[in-house]
Amino acid sequence: MNYKVPFVDYPLHYHRLEGEVGAAIKEVLNGGDLIMRRQLKEFEDNIASFVGVDYAVGLNSGTDALYLSLLTA
């Protein structure tokens, strides 16, 4: 059997969001502080609200996220 797996066209999606992504990156890098930023707090609040929990924690990697989730299980 031959299956054709459709891949995501990342360049197409990036070009649609290029201005927004570029502006967000500039804002973060021009701010100087790369940890405990307002954007991280907003992200955590939005994720917690979306999932329906009181708190969420943004981490630096998927590995740390998996590790902490296993510690709490």
Coordinates of C-alpha atoms in Angstrom, one line a residue:
M1 CA 0.0 0.0 0.0
N2 CA 1.2 3.4 -0.8
Y3 CA 0.0 6.3 1.3
K4 CA 0.7 9.9 0.5
V5 CA 1.2 11.7 3.8
P6 CA 0.2 15.4 3.5
F7 CA 2.9 17.6 5.1
V8 CA 2.2 21.0 6.5
D9 CA 3.3 23.8 4.3
Y10 CA 5.3 25.7 6.9
P11 CA 6.5 28.5 4.5
L12 CA 2.9 29.2 3.6
H13 CA 1.8 29.5 7.2
Y14 CA 4.8 31.5 8.2
H15 CA 4.3 34.0 5.4
R16 CA 0.7 34.5 6.6
L17 CA 2.0 35.4 10.1
E18 CA 5.4 36.8 9.3
G19 CA 4.6 40.4 10.3
E20 CA 3.0 39.3 13.6
V21 CA 5.7 36.9 14.4
G22 CA 8.5 39.4 13.6
A23 CA 6.8 42.1 15.7
A24 CA 6.5 39.7 18.7
I25 CA 10.2 38.6 18.4
K26 CA 11.3 42.3 18.2
E27 CA 9.3 43.2 21.2
V28 CA 10.8 40.4 23.3
L29 CA 14.4 41.0 22.2
N30 CA 14.2 44.8 22.5
G31 CA 12.7 44.5 26.0
G32 CA 16.0 43.2 27.4
D33 CA 14.5 40.9 30.0
L34 CA 14.2 37.4 28.6
I35 CA 12.7 35.7 31.7
M36 CA 9.6 36.3 33.7
R37 CA 8.2 38.6 31.0
R38 CA 4.6 39.9 30.7
Q39 CA 4.1 37.7 27.6
L40 CA 4.9 34.6 29.6
K41 CA 2.5 35.5 32.3
E42 CA -0.2 36.2 29.7
F43 CA 0.5 32.9 28.0
E44 CA 0.3 31.0 31.3
D45 CA -3.0 32.7 32.2
N46 CA -4.5 32.0 28.8
I47 CA -3.5 28.3 28.8
A48 CA -4.8 27.9 32.3
S49 CA -8.1 29.4 31.4
F50 CA -8.3 27.4 28.2
V51 CA -7.6 24.1 30.0
G52 CA -9.9 25.0 33.0
V53 CA -7.3 25.0 35.7
D54 CA -6.1 27.6 38.2
Y55 CA -2.4 27.7 37.2
A56 CA -0.1 26.9 34.3
V57 CA 3.7 27.0 34.1
G58 CA 5.6 27.9 31.0
L59 CA 8.9 25.9 30.7
N60 CA 11.9 26.2 28.5
S61 CA 11.5 22.8 26.7
G62 CA 9.1 19.9 26.1
T63 CA 11.6 17.7 27.9
D64 CA 11.1 19.8 31.1
A65 CA 7.4 19.8 30.6
L66 CA 7.3 16.0 30.3
Y67 CA 9.7 15.6 33.3
L68 CA 7.6 17.8 35.6
S69 CA 4.3 16.2 34.5
L70 CA 5.8 12.8 35.4
L71 CA 6.9 14.0 38.7
T72 CA 3.4 15.2 39.6
A73 CA 1.7 12.1 38.3

